[in-house]
Coordinates of N, CA, C and O in Angstrom, one line a residue:
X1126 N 67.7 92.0 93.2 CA 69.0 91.5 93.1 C 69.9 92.1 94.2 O 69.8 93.3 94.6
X1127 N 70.5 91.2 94.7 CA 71.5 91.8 96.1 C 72.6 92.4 95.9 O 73.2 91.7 95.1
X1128 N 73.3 93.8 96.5 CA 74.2 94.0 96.1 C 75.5 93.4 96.2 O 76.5 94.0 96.3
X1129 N 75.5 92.3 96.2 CA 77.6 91.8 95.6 C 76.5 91.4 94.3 O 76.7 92.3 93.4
X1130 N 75.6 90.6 93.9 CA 75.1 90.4 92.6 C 75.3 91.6 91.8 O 76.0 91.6 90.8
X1131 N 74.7 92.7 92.3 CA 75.1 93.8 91.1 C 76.3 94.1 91.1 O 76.8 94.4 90.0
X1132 N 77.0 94.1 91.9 CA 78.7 95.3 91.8 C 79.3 93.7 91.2 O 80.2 94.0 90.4
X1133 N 79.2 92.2 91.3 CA 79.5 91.6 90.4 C 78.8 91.5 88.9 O 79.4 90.9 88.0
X1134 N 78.0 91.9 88.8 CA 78.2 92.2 87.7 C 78.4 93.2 86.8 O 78.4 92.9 85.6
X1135 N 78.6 94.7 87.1 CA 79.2 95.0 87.1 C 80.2 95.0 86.4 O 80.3 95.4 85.2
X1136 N 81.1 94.6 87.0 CA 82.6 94.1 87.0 C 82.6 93.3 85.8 O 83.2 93.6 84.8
X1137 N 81.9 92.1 86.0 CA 81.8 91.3 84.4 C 81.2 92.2 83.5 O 81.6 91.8 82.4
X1138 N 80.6 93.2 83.3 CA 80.8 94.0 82.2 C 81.4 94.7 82.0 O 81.7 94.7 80.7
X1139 N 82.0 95.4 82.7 CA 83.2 95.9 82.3 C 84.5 95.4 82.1 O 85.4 96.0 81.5
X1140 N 84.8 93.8 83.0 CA 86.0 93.7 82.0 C 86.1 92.8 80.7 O 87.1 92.5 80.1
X1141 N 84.2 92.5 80.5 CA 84.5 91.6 79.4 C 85.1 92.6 78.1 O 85.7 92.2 77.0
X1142 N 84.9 94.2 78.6 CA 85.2 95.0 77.2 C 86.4 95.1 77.2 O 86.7 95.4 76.0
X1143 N 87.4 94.8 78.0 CA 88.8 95.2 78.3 C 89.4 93.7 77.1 O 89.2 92.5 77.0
X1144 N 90.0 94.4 76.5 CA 91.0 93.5 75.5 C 91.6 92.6 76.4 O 91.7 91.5 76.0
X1145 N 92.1 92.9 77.8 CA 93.5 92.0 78.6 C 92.6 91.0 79.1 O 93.1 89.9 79.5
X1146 N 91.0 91.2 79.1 CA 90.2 90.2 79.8 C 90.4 89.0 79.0 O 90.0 89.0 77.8
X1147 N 90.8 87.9 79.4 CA 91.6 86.5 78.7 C 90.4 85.2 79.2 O 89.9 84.3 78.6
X1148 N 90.3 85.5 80.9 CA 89.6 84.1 81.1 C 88.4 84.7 82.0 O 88.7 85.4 83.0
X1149 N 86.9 84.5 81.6 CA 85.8 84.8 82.3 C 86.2 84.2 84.0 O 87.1 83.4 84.2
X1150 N 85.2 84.9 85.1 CA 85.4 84.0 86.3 C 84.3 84.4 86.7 O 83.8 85.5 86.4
X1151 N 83.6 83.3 87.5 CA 82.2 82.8 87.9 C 81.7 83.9 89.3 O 80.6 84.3 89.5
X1152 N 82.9 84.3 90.1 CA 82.9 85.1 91.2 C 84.0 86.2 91.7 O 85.1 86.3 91.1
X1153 N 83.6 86.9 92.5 CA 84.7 88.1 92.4 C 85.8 87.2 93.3 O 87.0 87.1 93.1
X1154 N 85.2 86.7 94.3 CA 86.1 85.2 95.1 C 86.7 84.9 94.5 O 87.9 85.0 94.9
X1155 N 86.3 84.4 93.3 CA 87.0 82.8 92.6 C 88.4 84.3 92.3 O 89.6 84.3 92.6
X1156 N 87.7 85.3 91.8 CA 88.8 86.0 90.9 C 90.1 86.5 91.7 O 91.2 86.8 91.3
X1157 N 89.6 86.5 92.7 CA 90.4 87.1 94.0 C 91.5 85.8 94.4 O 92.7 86.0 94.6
X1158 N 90.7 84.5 94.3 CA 91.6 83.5 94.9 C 92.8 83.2 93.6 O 93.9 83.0 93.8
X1159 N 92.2 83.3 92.6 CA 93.0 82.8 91.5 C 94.3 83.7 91.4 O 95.4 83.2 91.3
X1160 N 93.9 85.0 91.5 CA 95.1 86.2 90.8 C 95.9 86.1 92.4 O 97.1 86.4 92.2
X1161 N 95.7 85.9 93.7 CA 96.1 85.9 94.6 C 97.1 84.5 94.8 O 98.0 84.4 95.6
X1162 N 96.7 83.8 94.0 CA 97.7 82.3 94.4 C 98.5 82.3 93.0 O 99.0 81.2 92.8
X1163 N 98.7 83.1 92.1 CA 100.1 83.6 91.1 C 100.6 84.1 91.7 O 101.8 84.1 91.3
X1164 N 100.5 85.0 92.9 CA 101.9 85.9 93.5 C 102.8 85.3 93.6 O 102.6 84.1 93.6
X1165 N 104.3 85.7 93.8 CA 105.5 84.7 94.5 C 105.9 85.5 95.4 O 105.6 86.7 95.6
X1166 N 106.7 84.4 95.9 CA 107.5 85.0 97.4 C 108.1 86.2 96.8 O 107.4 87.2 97.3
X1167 N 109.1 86.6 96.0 CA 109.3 87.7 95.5 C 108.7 89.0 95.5 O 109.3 90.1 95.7
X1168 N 106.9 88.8 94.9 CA 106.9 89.8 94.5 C 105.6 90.3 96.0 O 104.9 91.2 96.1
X1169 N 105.8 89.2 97.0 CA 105.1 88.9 98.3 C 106.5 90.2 99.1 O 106.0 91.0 99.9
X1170 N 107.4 90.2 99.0 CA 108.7 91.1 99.6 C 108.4 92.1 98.8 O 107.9 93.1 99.4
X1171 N 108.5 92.2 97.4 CA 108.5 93.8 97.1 C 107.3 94.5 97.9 O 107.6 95.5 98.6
X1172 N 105.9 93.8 97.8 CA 104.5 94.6 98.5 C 105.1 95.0 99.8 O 104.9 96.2 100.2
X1173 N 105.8 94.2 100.5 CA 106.6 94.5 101.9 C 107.2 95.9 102.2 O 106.9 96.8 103.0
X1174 N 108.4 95.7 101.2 CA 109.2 96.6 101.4 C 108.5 98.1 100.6 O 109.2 99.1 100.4
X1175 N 107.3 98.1 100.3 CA 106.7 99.2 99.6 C 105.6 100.1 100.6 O 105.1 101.2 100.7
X1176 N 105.6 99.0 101.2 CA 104.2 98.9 102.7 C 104.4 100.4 103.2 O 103.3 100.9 103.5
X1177 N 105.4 101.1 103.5 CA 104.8 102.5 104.0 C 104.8 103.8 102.4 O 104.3 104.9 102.6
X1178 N 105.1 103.7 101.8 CA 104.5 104.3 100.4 C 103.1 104.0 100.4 O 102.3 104.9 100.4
X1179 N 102.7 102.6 100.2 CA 101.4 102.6 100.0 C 100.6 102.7 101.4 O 99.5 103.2 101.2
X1180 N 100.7 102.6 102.0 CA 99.8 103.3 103.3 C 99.7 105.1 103.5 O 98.9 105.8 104.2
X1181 N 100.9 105.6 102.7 CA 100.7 107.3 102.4 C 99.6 107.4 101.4 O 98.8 108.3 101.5
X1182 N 99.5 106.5 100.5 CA 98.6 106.5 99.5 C 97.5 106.1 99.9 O 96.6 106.7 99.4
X1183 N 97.3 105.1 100.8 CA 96.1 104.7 101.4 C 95.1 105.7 101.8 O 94.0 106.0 101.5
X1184 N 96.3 106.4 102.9 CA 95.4 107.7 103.6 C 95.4 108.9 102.7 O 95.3 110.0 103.2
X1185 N 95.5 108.8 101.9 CA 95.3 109.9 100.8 C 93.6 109.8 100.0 O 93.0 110.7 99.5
X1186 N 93.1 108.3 100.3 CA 91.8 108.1 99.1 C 90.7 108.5 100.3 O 90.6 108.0 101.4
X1187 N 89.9 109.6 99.9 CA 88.9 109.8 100.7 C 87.5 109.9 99.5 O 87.0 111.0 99.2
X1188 N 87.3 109.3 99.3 CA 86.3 108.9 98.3 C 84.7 108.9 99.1 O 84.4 107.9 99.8
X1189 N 83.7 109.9 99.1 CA 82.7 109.7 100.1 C 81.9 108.4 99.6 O 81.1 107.9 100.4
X1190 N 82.1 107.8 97.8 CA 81.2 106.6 97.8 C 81.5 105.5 99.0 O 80.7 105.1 99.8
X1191 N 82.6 105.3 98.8 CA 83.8 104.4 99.8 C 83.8 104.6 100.8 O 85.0 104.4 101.1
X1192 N 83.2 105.0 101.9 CA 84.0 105.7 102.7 C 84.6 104.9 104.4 O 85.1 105.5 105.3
X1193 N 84.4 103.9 104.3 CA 85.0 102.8 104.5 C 86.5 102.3 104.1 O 87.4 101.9 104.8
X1194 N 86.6 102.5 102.6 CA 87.8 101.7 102.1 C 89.4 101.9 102.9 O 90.3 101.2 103.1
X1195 N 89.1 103.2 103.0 CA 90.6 104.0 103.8 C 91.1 102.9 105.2 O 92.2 102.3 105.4
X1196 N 89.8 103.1 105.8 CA 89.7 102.4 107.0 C 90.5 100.5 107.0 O 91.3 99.9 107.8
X1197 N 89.7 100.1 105.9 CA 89.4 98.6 105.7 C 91.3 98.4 105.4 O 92.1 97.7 106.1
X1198 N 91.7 99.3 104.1 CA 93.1 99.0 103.4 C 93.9 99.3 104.5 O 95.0 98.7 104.2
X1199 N 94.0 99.8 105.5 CA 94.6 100.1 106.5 C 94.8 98.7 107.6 O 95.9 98.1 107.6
X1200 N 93.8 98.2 108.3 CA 93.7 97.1 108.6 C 94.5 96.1 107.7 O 95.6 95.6 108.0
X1201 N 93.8 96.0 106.5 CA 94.7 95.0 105.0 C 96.4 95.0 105.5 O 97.0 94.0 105.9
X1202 N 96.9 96.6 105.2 CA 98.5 96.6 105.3 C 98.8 96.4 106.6 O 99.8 95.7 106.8
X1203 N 98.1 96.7 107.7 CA 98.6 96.2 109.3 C 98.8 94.8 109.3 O 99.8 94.1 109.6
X1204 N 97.7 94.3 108.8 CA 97.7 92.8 108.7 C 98.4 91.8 108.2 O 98.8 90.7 108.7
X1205 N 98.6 92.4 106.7 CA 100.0 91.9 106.4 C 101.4 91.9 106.4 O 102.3 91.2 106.1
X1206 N 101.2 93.3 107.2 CA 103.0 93.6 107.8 C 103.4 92.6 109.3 O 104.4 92.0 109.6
X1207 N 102.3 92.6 110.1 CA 102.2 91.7 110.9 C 102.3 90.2 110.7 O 103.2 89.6 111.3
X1208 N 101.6 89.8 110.2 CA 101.8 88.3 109.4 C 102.9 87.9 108.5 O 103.1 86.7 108.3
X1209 N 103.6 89.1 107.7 CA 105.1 89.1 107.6 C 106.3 89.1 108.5 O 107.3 88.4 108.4
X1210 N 105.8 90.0 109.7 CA 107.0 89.9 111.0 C 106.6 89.1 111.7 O 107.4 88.9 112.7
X1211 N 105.6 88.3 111.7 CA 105.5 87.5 112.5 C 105.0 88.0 113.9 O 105.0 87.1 114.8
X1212 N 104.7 88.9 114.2 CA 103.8 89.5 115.1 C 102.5 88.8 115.4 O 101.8 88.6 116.4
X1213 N 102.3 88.3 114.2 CA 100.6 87.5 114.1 C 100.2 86.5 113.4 O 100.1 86.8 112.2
X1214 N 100.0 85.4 113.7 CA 100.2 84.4 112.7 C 99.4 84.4 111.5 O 98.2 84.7 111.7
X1215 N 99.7 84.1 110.2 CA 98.9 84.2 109.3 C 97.6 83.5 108.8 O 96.6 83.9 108.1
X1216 N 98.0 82.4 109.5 CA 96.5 81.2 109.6 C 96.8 80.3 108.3 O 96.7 79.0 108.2
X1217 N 97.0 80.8 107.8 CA 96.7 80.7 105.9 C 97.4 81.3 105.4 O 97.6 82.5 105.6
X1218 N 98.1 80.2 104.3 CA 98.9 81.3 103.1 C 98.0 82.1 102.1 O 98.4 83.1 101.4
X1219 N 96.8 81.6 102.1 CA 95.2 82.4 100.8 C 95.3 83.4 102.2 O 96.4 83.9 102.1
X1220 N 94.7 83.8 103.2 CA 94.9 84.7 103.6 C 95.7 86.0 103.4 O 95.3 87.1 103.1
X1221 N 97.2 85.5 103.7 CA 98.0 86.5 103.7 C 97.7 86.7 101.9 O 97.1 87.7 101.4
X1222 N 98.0 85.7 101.2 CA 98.2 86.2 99.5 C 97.2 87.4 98.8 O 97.3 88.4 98.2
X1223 N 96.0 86.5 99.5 CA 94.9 87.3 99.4 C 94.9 88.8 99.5 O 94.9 89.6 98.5
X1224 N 94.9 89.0 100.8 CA 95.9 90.3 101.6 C 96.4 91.3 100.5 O 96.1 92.3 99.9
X1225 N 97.4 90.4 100.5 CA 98.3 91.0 99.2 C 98.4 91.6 97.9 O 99.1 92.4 97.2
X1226 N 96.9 90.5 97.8 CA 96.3 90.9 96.1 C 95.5 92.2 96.2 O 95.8 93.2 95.5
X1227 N 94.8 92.2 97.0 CA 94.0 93.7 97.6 C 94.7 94.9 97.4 O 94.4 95.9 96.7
X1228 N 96.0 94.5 98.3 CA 96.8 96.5 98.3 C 97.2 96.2 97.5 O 97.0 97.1 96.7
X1229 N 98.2 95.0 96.7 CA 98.4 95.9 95.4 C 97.5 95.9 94.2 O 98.1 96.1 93.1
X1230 N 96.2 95.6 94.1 CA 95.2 95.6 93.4 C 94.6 97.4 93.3 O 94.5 98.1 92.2
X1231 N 94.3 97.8 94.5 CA 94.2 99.0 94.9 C 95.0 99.7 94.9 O 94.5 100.8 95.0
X1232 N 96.5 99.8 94.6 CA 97.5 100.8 94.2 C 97.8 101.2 92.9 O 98.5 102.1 92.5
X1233 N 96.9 100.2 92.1 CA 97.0 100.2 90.2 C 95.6 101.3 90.2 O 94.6 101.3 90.9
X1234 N 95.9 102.0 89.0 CA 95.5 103.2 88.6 C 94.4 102.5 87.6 O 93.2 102.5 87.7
X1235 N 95.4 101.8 86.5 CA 94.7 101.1 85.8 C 93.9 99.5 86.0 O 94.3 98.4 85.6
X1236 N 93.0 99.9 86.8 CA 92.5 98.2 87.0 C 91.0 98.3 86.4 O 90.5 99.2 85.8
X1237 N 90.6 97.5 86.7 CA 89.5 96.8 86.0 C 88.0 98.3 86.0 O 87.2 98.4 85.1
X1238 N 87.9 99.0 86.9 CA 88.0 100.8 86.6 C 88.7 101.5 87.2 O 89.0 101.5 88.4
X1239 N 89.1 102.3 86.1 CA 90.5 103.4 86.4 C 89.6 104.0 87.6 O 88.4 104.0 87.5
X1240 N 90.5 104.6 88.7 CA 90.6 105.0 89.5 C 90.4 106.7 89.7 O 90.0 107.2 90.7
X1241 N 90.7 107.3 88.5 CA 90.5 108.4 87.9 C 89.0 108.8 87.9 O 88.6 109.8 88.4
X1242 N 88.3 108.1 87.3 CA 86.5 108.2 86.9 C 85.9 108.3 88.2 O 85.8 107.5 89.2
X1243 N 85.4 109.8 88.0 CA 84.8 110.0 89.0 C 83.6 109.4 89.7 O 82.7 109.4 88.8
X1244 N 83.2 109.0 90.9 CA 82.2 108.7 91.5 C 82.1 107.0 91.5 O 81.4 106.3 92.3
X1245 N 82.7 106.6 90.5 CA 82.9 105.2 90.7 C 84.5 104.0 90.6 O 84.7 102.8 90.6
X1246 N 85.1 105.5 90.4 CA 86.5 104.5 90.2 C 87.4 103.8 91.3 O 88.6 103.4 91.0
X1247 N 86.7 103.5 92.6 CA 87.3 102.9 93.9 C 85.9 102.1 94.0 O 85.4 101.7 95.0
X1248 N 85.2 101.9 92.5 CA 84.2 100.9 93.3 C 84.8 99.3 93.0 O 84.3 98.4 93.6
X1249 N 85.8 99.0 92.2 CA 86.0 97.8 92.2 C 87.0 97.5 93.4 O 87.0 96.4 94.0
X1250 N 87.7 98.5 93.6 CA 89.1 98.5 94.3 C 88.2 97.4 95.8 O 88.4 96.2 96.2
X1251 N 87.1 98.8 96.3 CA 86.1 98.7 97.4 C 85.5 96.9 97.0 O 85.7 96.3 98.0
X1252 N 85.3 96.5 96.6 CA 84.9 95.1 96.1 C 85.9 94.0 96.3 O 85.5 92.8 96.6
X1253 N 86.9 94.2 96.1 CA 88.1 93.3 95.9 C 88.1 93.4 97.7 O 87.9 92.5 98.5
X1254 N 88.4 94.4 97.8 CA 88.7 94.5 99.6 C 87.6 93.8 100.5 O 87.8 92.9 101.3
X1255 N 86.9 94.2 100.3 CA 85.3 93.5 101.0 C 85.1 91.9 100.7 O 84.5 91.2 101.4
X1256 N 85.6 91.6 99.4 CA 85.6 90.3 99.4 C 86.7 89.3 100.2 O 86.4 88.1 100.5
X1257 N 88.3 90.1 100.3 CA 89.3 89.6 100.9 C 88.9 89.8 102.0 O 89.7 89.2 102.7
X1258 N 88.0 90.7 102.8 CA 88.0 90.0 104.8 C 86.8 89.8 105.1 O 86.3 89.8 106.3
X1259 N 86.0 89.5 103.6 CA 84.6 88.2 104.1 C 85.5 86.6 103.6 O 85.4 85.4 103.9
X1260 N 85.9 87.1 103.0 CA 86.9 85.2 102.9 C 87.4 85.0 104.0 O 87.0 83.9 104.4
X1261 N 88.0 85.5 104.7 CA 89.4 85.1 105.8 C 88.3 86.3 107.1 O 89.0 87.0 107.8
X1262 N 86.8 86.4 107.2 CA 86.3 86.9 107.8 C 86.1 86.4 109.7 O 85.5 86.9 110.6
X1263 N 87.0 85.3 109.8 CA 87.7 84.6 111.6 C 88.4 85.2 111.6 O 88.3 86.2 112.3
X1264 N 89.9 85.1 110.4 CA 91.2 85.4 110.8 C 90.9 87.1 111.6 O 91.0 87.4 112.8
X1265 N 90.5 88.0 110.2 CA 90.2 89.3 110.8 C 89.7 89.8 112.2 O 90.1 90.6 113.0
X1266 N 88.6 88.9 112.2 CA 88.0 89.0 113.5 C 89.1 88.7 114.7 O 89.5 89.6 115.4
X1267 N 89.6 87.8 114.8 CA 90.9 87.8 115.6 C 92.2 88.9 115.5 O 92.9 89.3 116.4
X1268 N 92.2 89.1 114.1 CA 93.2 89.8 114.3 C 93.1 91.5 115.1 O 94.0 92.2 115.7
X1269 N 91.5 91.8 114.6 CA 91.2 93.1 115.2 C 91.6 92.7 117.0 O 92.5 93.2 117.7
X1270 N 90.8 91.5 117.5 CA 90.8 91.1 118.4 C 92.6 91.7 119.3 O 92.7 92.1 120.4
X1271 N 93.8 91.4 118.4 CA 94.8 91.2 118.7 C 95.0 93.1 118.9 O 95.3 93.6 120.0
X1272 N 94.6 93.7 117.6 CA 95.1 95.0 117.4 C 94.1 95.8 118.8 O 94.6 96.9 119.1
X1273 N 93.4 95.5 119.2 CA 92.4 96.1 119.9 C 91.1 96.9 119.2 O 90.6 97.8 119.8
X1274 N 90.6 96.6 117.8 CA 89.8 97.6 116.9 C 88.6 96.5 116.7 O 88.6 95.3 116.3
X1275 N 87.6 97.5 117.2 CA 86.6 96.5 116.9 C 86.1 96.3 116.0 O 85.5 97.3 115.6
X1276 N 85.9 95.2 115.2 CA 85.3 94.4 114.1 C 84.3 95.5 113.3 O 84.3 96.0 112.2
X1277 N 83.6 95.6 114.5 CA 82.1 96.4 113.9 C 82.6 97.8 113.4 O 81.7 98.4 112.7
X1278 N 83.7 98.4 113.5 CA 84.4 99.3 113.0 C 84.9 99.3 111.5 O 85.2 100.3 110.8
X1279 N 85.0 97.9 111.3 CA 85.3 97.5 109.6 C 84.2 97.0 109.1 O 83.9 95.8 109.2
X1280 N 83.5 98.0 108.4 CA 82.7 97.7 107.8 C 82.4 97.3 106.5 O 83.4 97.5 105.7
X1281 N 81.4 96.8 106.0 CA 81.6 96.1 104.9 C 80.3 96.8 103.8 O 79.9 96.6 102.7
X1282 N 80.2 97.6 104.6 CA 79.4 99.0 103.0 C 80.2 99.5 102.2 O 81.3 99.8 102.6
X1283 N 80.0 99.6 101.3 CA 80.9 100.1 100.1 C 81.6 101.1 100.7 O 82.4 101.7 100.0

């Protein structure tokens, strides 16, 4: 079994136990694109204007399972503050939303595993992220392109 097979499922076991779990989804994709295209412009400005709070919090998670994710969510918030100002074009509105669903997916304590539990509680966070810049896996590539960081630098190991 390859790993996105296991860490998705995973994930389908643990939120099938979760009472809030309402509608099964076939992929962590599908789940990513779905919960990502409910955001509104609204709540697309609040993640904005929160953008240097959560990058203090960003560089705060040093998780040696993860040890990647610091790196990756960093890129995520550059990318979206950029494609907000208009510094960089967004390509795609699933892009940027996407984006979006990630950091604040990753800023909840309580998600699909608490963040608290040791040794595995940034494994979903790490999952969500990995899946939002193998989706939009050009735009990235360009955008590192733009920032000067090389690609091979964002890695996609847990």
């Amino acid at each position: 079994m390859k790993s996105t097979d296991c860490s998705l499922e995973l994930l389908r076991r643990i939120s099938r136990r979760r009472r809030s779990a309402k509608y099964g989804v076939e992929s962590i994709s599908e789940y990513v694109e779905r919960r990502a295209g409910l955001l509104t412009p609204e709540q697309l400005d609040e993640l904005r204007a929160k953008l240097p709070l959560l990058n203090v919090r960003f560089a705060a998670i040093a998780v040696p399972q993860f040890p990647h994710l610091q790196q990756q969510l960093k890129l995520l918030a550059d990318f979206f503050e950029d494609t907000e100002d208009g510094a960089f074009p967004a390509w795609s509105d699933a892009s940027q939303k996407e984006t979006a669903f990630a950091l604040d997916y990753t800023v909840k304590e309580t998600d699909i595993i608490p963040d608290f539990i040791p040794e595995i509680g940034y494994a979903d966070d790490s999952i969500i992220v990995r899946t939002v810049l193998s989706r939009h896996e050009d735009i990235f590539r360009d955008y590192c392109r733009f920032r000067k960081i090389r690609w091979s630098k964002i890695s996609f190991a847990p």
